[in-house]
């Protein structure tokens, strides 16, 4: 039954993907990407990967559409059709597909307990997590503690990506400068202030979105969730505020220096936990020495690095959003 | 008692599934944008209420029921808002209600 | 019973996808995305119970909370685009 659900969702997914490639209207492509994301999240969920599904939901539900539209405002709405080299790329795709299909013949069946991936380190993680870390969500234990190095690397990838986007979009110093054009353009930056229904409902929901983000952050040890998802959800809440009241207001609420501080501070906080481990006589990112009881130390360490990840992700996403919006004004 | 609750929740779930399906059918078959939206948004609301209340009866008093109530309240707030925003966006860019041009206005 | 409901929702998702692929206007596609969002929330809730994992409801709650942000972004996009176009027309003429 699980397989049937997954196959059905994957079929819809493949159809959507083909449609995204086929359409030349970029706005339509953005809409279809939204559907793609929803299908992907549902598919992850059906396959029991709730943490990944929550990540897809947190990013795909709001932020990616907002960022795509921000990019679309800077460019033309129709894709330029490419004529040359079509057959060559088609040939490459066909050959790659055939190779990949051939490779799947060697793959173990889906969910086979004797597959190498279930024989390598996974049983050790499952066995040792209750004993060493004492939290129910093994995914959080793996991401936060056992593979802490990888997560640290990912946080720095996010920070680097944020810096790269800011460089490309060329954000100027200083905040929002009102348009010299006077009345005619003032509504351009004011968001949906004149739409009563979204304004009332949105204002009502923003606190709950942020609260839910914090719940995801601090509940990540028990249920699906963690710093990345929390950062994205909280960023969505603030972007909602920017949509409702204008980007300038949001920038006033969370100014750019604060965003930069979040990005850098979050990544630094993560690194500092690692260094603190060394200072207290353990090794880098070994949380056991952070408290008297190694298990408590592990839990404390995971919580702090999740906060760091959340800060870095939230700051990065908001910086990128503001960079697009600022670029759109000029 | 338990079986009565079961029967009631199955009825709600079945009705909800029917509403959702009819909404999907309407969104596919109706002739222009506003009628399609009408089908989709109204049945969304009704189907959501029926299905979530049906699951709630199965869940009993637990954390899951409270989460379901939260989901229901959020959906009942956000879904009509989204429909409003969508209709407004369409109206803003000149899709007229009851006009066959609506179907052709590919922006 | 959960199974029947989830199949009904899946079929509806397929119908919405057909609407999204057919168009014809961008708003029809947007409508389909919106429908898809609500249907995903319902599907996730039903499947969470079908699997007997009610703690997975967090995911449905996340979608219920933030899924309409995308539609609001579209409204904002069209609003600022129509203002921009009006400004261009004034500048041009």
XYZ file of C-alpha atoms in Angstrom:
530
model
C 0.000 0.000 0.000
C 2.839 2.345 0.873
C 4.401 1.371 -2.428
C 1.150 2.181 -4.264
C 0.937 5.629 -2.688
C 4.575 6.295 -3.458
C 4.244 5.144 -7.060
C 1.127 7.282 -7.593
C 2.792 10.363 -6.103
C 5.975 9.723 -8.082
C 3.955 9.491 -11.304
C 2.354 12.856 -10.601
C 5.815 14.153 -9.715
C 7.254 13.010 -13.033
C 4.349 14.602 -14.945
C 4.879 17.878 -13.098
C 8.611 17.802 -13.772
C 8.058 17.267 -17.497
C 5.551 20.124 -17.545
C 8.025 22.432 -15.779
C 10.632 21.661 -18.410
C 8.161 22.042 -21.284
C 6.596 25.360 -20.347
C 8.180 28.537 -21.612
C 6.197 30.820 -19.339
C 8.362 31.242 -16.280
C 5.449 32.222 -14.057
C 3.741 28.936 -14.885
C 6.997 27.164 -14.087
C 7.046 28.803 -10.652
C 3.481 27.646 -9.970
C 4.278 24.105 -11.065
C 7.374 24.135 -8.865
C 5.037 24.758 -5.947
C 3.076 21.630 -6.854
C 6.336 19.728 -7.277
C 7.387 20.688 -3.782
C 4.047 19.637 -2.273
C 4.218 16.274 -4.045
C 7.785 15.769 -2.936
C 6.905 16.466 0.695
C 3.938 14.087 0.530
C 6.188 11.464 -0.998
C 8.837 11.816 1.719
C 6.059 11.569 4.261
C 4.632 8.402 2.728
C 8.115 6.878 2.843
C 8.275 7.690 6.580
C 10.935 10.403 6.333
C 9.134 13.032 8.397
C 12.182 15.215 9.059
C 13.010 15.577 5.380
C 9.340 16.159 4.583
C 9.188 18.934 7.159
C 12.256 20.555 5.612
C 10.651 20.433 2.176
C 7.447 21.881 3.644
C 9.212 24.669 5.494
C 11.153 25.799 2.446
C 8.733 24.907 -0.354
C 5.487 26.182 1.122
C 6.345 29.842 1.244
C 9.926 30.873 0.795
C 10.808 29.304 -2.521
C 7.684 30.766 -4.205
C 8.460 34.186 -2.744
C 12.088 34.057 -3.883
C 11.162 32.762 -7.350
C 8.666 35.608 -7.763
C 11.305 38.044 -6.532
C 13.649 36.776 -9.218
C 10.858 36.845 -11.801
C 10.218 40.521 -11.072
C 13.809 41.196 -12.186
C 13.628 39.320 -15.461
C 11.400 38.675 -18.439
C 8.450 36.387 -18.094
C 9.145 34.121 -21.025
C 12.017 31.774 -21.492
C 14.103 32.330 -24.583
C 13.808 29.191 -26.674
C 17.060 27.401 -27.275
C 17.380 25.879 -30.726
C 20.997 24.874 -31.141
C 22.450 21.821 -29.457
C 19.092 20.240 -28.744
C 19.931 16.864 -30.202
C 23.290 16.732 -28.474
C 21.750 17.377 -25.049
C 18.952 14.933 -25.834
C 21.557 12.277 -26.618
C 23.434 12.948 -23.383
C 20.213 12.726 -21.377
C 19.186 9.467 -23.043
C 22.582 7.861 -22.449
C 22.646 8.993 -18.813
C 19.116 7.696 -18.274
C 20.023 4.304 -19.725
C 23.100 4.090 -17.507
C 21.067 5.023 -14.437
C 18.369 2.477 -15.270
C 21.077 -0.152 -15.734
C 22.513 0.822 -12.343
C 19.166 0.268 -10.606
C 19.323 -3.447 -11.484
C 22.044 -3.821 -8.862
C 20.142 -1.879 -6.246
C 18.563 -3.767 -3.348
C 14.765 -3.765 -3.154
C 13.177 -0.725 -1.454
C 13.137 -1.306 2.296
C 15.191 -4.512 2.134
C 16.657 -4.929 5.647
C 19.763 -6.645 4.233
C 20.641 -3.685 2.008
C 24.139 -2.336 2.697
C 22.737 1.014 3.793
C 20.921 -0.727 6.651
C 23.941 -2.855 7.566
C 26.669 -0.225 7.793
C 26.410 2.336 10.620
C 22.608 2.653 10.841
C 22.134 -0.222 13.362
C 24.838 1.289 15.542
C 23.068 4.690 15.527
C 19.750 3.053 16.347
C 21.293 1.002 19.179
C 23.409 3.710 20.728
C 21.158 6.770 20.467
C 18.991 5.963 23.517
C 22.065 5.120 25.549
C 24.475 7.881 24.502
C 22.119 10.757 23.818
C 18.805 9.718 25.297
C 16.466 11.359 22.779
C 13.722 9.617 20.797
C 14.403 11.196 17.392
C 17.396 9.375 15.959
C 17.545 11.736 12.960
C 18.281 14.674 15.253
C 20.900 12.628 17.101
C 22.626 11.690 13.838
C 22.512 15.205 12.376
C 23.399 17.027 15.562
C 25.886 14.794 17.266
C 27.135 11.712 15.386
C 27.514 13.608 12.105
C 28.000 17.025 13.680
C 30.873 17.817 11.317
C 28.654 17.407 8.261
C 25.987 19.669 9.704
C 28.614 22.271 10.558
C 29.742 22.093 6.954
C 26.175 22.514 5.747
C 25.693 25.600 7.880
C 28.777 27.133 6.328
C 27.468 26.216 2.877
C 24.271 28.149 3.707
C 26.296 31.123 4.933
C 28.507 31.045 1.850
C 25.474 30.862 -0.433
C 23.966 33.838 1.341
C 27.163 35.856 0.920
C 27.311 34.862 -2.742
C 23.724 35.969 -3.424
C 24.304 39.268 -1.650
C 27.403 39.889 -3.767
C 25.624 39.049 -7.021
C 22.595 41.192 -6.264
C 24.822 44.003 -5.033
C 22.965 45.320 -2.026
C 23.876 48.898 -1.249
C 24.659 50.153 2.172
C 21.944 51.987 4.029
C 18.357 51.049 4.356
C 15.267 51.687 2.343
C 15.272 54.944 0.432
C 11.820 56.187 -0.504
C 11.238 56.610 -4.174
C 11.792 60.197 -5.315
C 8.870 59.758 -7.651
C 6.353 60.658 -4.988
C 2.805 59.420 -4.911
C 2.693 57.309 -7.983
C 5.182 54.718 -6.851
C 4.657 54.750 -3.111
C 2.203 51.876 -3.293
C 4.828 49.733 -4.987
C 6.702 49.095 -1.773
C 3.772 49.095 0.587
C 2.784 45.467 0.245
C -0.796 44.392 0.699
C -1.672 47.135 3.150
C -4.872 47.950 1.305
C -6.173 44.400 1.330
C -8.101 44.046 4.547
C -8.627 40.275 4.622
C -5.033 39.127 4.109
C -3.875 41.844 6.465
C -6.140 40.796 9.341
C -5.602 37.057 8.889
C -1.888 37.428 8.288
C -1.352 39.641 11.336
C -3.256 37.075 13.364
C -1.126 34.185 12.126
C 2.373 35.712 12.253
C 2.834 35.120 16.022
C 1.638 31.548 15.651
C 3.995 30.898 12.755
C 6.943 32.164 14.804
C 5.737 30.175 17.820
C 5.437 27.059 15.678
C 8.971 27.678 14.422
C 10.231 27.782 18.007
C 8.269 24.610 18.780
C 9.904 22.863 15.837
C 13.303 24.083 17.039
C 12.986 22.936 20.643
C 10.888 19.864 19.948
C 13.275 18.532 17.309
C 14.681 16.008 19.761
C 11.268 14.396 20.199
C 9.468 14.821 16.900
C 10.332 15.784 13.341
C 12.116 19.071 13.128
C 15.243 20.931 14.062
C 17.147 24.110 13.477
C 16.953 24.249 9.694
C 13.189 23.810 9.527
C 12.673 26.232 12.402
C 14.815 28.895 10.732
C 12.879 28.554 7.485
C 9.478 28.691 9.225
C 10.361 31.767 11.266
C 11.750 33.426 8.134
C 8.424 32.665 6.414
C 6.599 34.424 9.250
C 8.729 37.551 8.829
C 8.399 37.416 5.033
C 4.622 37.275 5.534
C 4.945 40.489 7.547
C 6.981 41.987 4.713
C 4.293 41.014 2.190
C 1.526 42.511 4.295
C 3.101 45.735 5.469
C 5.744 46.408 2.912
C 9.335 45.321 2.846
C 10.527 48.540 4.444
C 8.515 47.840 7.578
C 9.966 44.349 7.853
C 13.431 45.778 7.429
C 12.632 48.203 10.225
C 11.508 45.346 12.463
C 14.552 43.195 11.691
C 17.248 45.533 10.376
C 19.990 44.384 8.055
C 22.789 44.442 10.689
C 20.664 42.128 12.843
C 20.238 39.767 9.883
C 23.977 39.734 9.271
C 24.515 39.152 12.963
C 22.131 36.198 12.834
C 23.913 34.650 9.852
C 27.412 35.060 11.244
C 26.434 34.590 14.891
C 24.547 31.371 14.198
C 27.475 29.805 12.362
C 29.904 31.068 15.006
C 27.729 29.687 17.800
C 27.932 26.263 16.202
C 31.704 26.496 15.884
C 32.013 27.844 19.437
C 30.255 24.754 20.808
C 32.895 22.657 19.068
C 35.736 24.753 20.480
C 34.140 24.641 23.924
C 34.325 20.859 23.666
C 38.077 21.109 23.106
C 38.481 23.633 25.939
C 36.723 21.314 28.378
C 39.006 18.445 27.528
C 37.050 16.595 24.840
C 37.458 16.671 21.098
C 35.924 19.092 18.581
C 32.096 18.903 18.610
C 32.145 16.314 21.400
C 29.246 17.507 23.520
C 29.649 14.918 26.278
C 32.020 17.152 28.218
C 29.632 20.133 28.249
C 27.832 18.910 31.371
C 28.615 16.610 34.272
C 26.447 13.874 32.815
C 27.577 12.963 29.257
C 23.972 12.341 28.152
C 22.865 15.740 29.454
C 25.908 17.276 27.769
C 24.937 15.718 24.450
C 21.389 17.046 24.731
C 22.624 20.523 25.664
C 25.112 20.543 22.785
C 22.479 19.466 20.258
C 20.090 22.138 21.479
C 22.704 24.895 21.195
C 23.840 23.896 17.715
C 20.193 23.656 16.580
C 19.711 27.239 17.747
C 22.842 28.198 15.810
C 21.596 26.473 12.657
C 18.185 28.112 13.036
C 19.683 31.585 13.395
C 21.977 31.141 10.401
C 19.220 29.786 8.144
C 16.641 32.375 9.170
C 19.123 35.223 8.696
C 20.293 33.905 5.320
C 16.804 33.451 3.896
C 15.688 36.891 5.042
C 18.856 38.543 3.698
C 18.298 36.906 0.317
C 14.639 37.992 0.320
C 15.560 41.589 1.114
C 18.317 41.530 -1.494
C 15.794 40.560 -4.195
C 13.310 43.165 -3.016
C 15.950 45.906 -2.892
C 17.134 44.983 -6.364
C 13.565 45.101 -7.647
C 13.180 48.698 -6.539
C 16.103 50.006 -8.557
C -20.895 4.027 22.535
C -17.525 3.518 20.908
C -19.073 1.976 17.838
C -21.497 4.901 17.525
C -18.547 7.295 17.504
C -16.833 5.053 14.960
C -19.849 5.034 12.667
C -20.205 8.803 12.959
C -16.537 9.379 12.173
C -16.661 7.026 9.174
C -19.716 8.894 7.880
C -17.897 12.218 8.289
C -14.781 10.894 6.586
C -16.753 9.463 3.690
C -18.718 12.687 3.247
C -15.487 14.663 3.419
C -13.876 12.468 0.793
C -16.936 12.940 -1.427
C -16.807 16.728 -1.017
C -13.106 16.825 -1.819
C -13.621 14.694 -4.900
C -16.551 16.794 -6.141
C -14.435 19.908 -5.644
C -11.667 18.412 -7.748
C -14.171 17.504 -10.435
C -15.617 21.020 -10.398
C -12.192 22.620 -10.638
C -11.507 20.500 -13.685
C -14.848 20.711 -15.500
C -16.406 24.132 -14.878
C -16.160 26.621 -17.752
C -14.293 29.697 -16.509
C -11.833 30.726 -13.835
C -14.203 32.173 -11.246
C -16.599 29.230 -11.353
C -13.687 26.834 -11.010
C -12.438 28.792 -8.055
C -15.895 28.722 -6.552
C -15.953 24.927 -6.769
C -12.465 24.509 -5.372
C -12.609 26.908 -2.442
C -16.067 26.035 -1.114
C -15.588 22.276 -1.175
C -12.132 22.783 0.303
C -13.695 24.318 3.379
C -16.421 21.716 3.785
C -14.182 18.748 3.008
C -11.557 20.015 5.432
C -14.056 20.344 8.271
C -15.599 16.920 7.645
C -12.349 15.003 7.248
C -10.533 16.619 10.157
C -13.515 16.269 12.523
C -13.827 12.649 11.404
C -10.183 11.985 12.268
C -10.601 13.902 15.519
C -13.370 11.535 16.620
C -11.024 8.640 15.978
C -8.168 10.293 17.865
C -10.159 10.916 21.035
C -8.862 13.374 23.603
C -5.142 13.432 22.995
C -2.356 15.691 21.784
C -3.207 14.606 18.251
C -6.755 15.952 18.606
C -5.432 19.318 19.730
C -3.056 19.426 16.777
C -5.963 18.542 14.494
C -7.989 21.407 15.945
C -5.033 23.723 15.321
C -4.768 22.471 11.726
C -8.518 22.961 11.229
C -8.486 26.511 12.605
C -5.436 27.452 10.539
C -6.877 25.990 7.349
C -10.220 27.704 7.899
C -8.344 30.988 8.281
C -5.798 30.635 5.504
C -7.722 28.833 2.775
C -10.381 31.542 2.225
C -7.661 34.179 2.518
C -5.703 32.492 -0.218
C -8.861 32.284 -2.350
C -9.479 35.996 -1.791
C -5.899 36.843 -2.736
C -6.128 34.706 -5.844
C -9.442 36.190 -6.998
C -8.089 39.649 -6.332
C -4.926 38.988 -8.288
C -7.027 37.729 -11.203
C -9.365 40.718 -11.084
C -6.405 43.075 -10.824
C -4.932 41.821 -14.063
C -8.202 42.069 -15.922
C -9.840 38.646 -15.880
C -13.527 39.555 -16.012
C -16.107 37.364 -14.271
C -18.564 35.742 -16.638
C -16.464 36.557 -19.651
C -15.267 33.875 -21.995
C -12.076 35.890 -22.477
C -11.029 34.662 -19.025
C -9.966 31.372 -20.415
C -7.746 32.846 -23.056
C -5.910 35.455 -21.051
C -2.605 33.678 -20.703
C -0.314 36.237 -19.149
C -11.810 3.942 5.751
C -8.713 6.103 6.014
C -7.623 4.326 2.887
C -10.778 5.294 0.979
C -10.435 8.918 2.022
C -6.765 9.054 1.121
C -7.521 7.559 -2.286
C -10.246 10.183 -2.812
C -7.734 12.888 -1.915
C -5.091 11.400 -4.210
C -7.546 11.318 -7.122
C -8.464 14.929 -6.397
C -4.774 15.811 -6.418
C -4.502 14.195 -9.830
C -7.504 16.220 -11.059
C -5.955 19.407 -9.697
C -2.714 18.527 -11.443
C -4.580 18.125 -14.723
C -6.071 21.587 -14.190
C -2.596 22.939 -13.459
C -1.198 21.393 -16.627
C -4.123 22.481 -18.835
C -4.162 26.034 -17.555
C -5.340 27.902 -19.552
C -4.644 31.095 -17.588
C -1.961 31.430 -14.926
C -4.699 31.928 -12.340
C -6.110 28.484 -13.054
C -2.688 27.070 -12.353
C -2.433 29.104 -9.188
C -5.852 27.801 -8.166
C -4.610 24.280 -8.710
C -1.545 24.959 -6.553
C -3.798 26.298 -3.839
C -6.057 23.236 -4.014
C -2.999 21.049 -3.954
C -1.843 22.693 -0.739
C -5.101 22.030 1.104
C -5.283 18.497 -0.259
C -1.719 17.858 0.906
C -2.598 18.947 4.436
C -5.607 16.607 4.431
C -3.614 13.758 2.910
C -0.851 14.122 5.484
C -3.376 14.162 8.345
C -5.153 11.069 7.048
C -1.922 9.179 6.346
C -0.556 10.065 9.793
C -3.515 8.152 11.229
C -3.422 5.443 8.597
C 0.150 4.718 9.706
C -0.698 5.216 13.365
C 1.935 7.948 13.731
C -0.064 10.935 14.999
C 3.107 12.781 16.020
C 3.694 13.360 12.301
C 0.804 15.835 12.322
C 3.378 18.610 12.839
C 4.023 18.516 9.136
C 0.373 19.088 8.247
C 0.298 21.925 10.761
C 3.338 23.510 9.112
C 1.590 23.469 5.734
C -1.670 24.736 7.200
C 0.177 27.686 8.713
C 2.446 28.822 5.920
C 1.023 27.534 2.676
C -0.984 30.675 1.916
C 2.131 32.853 2.003
C 2.868 31.793 -1.576
C -0.557 32.936 -2.805
C -0.165 36.260 -1.020
C 3.211 36.631 -2.720
C 1.494 36.125 -6.084
C -1.055 38.833 -5.256
C 1.764 41.173 -4.250
C 3.638 40.292 -7.452
C 0.667 41.158 -9.677
C -0.074 44.304 -7.703
C 3.421 45.692 -7.995
C 3.633 44.575 -11.623
C 0.448 46.413 -12.559
C 1.733 49.504 -10.770
C 5.054 49.198 -12.574
C 3.326 48.789 -15.916
C 1.121 51.823 -15.266
C 4.242 53.802 -14.403
C 5.958 52.626 -17.579
C 2.947 53.652 -19.634
C 3.024 57.147 -18.086
C 6.756 57.387 -18.727
C 6.416 56.136 -22.287
C 3.452 58.308 -23.266
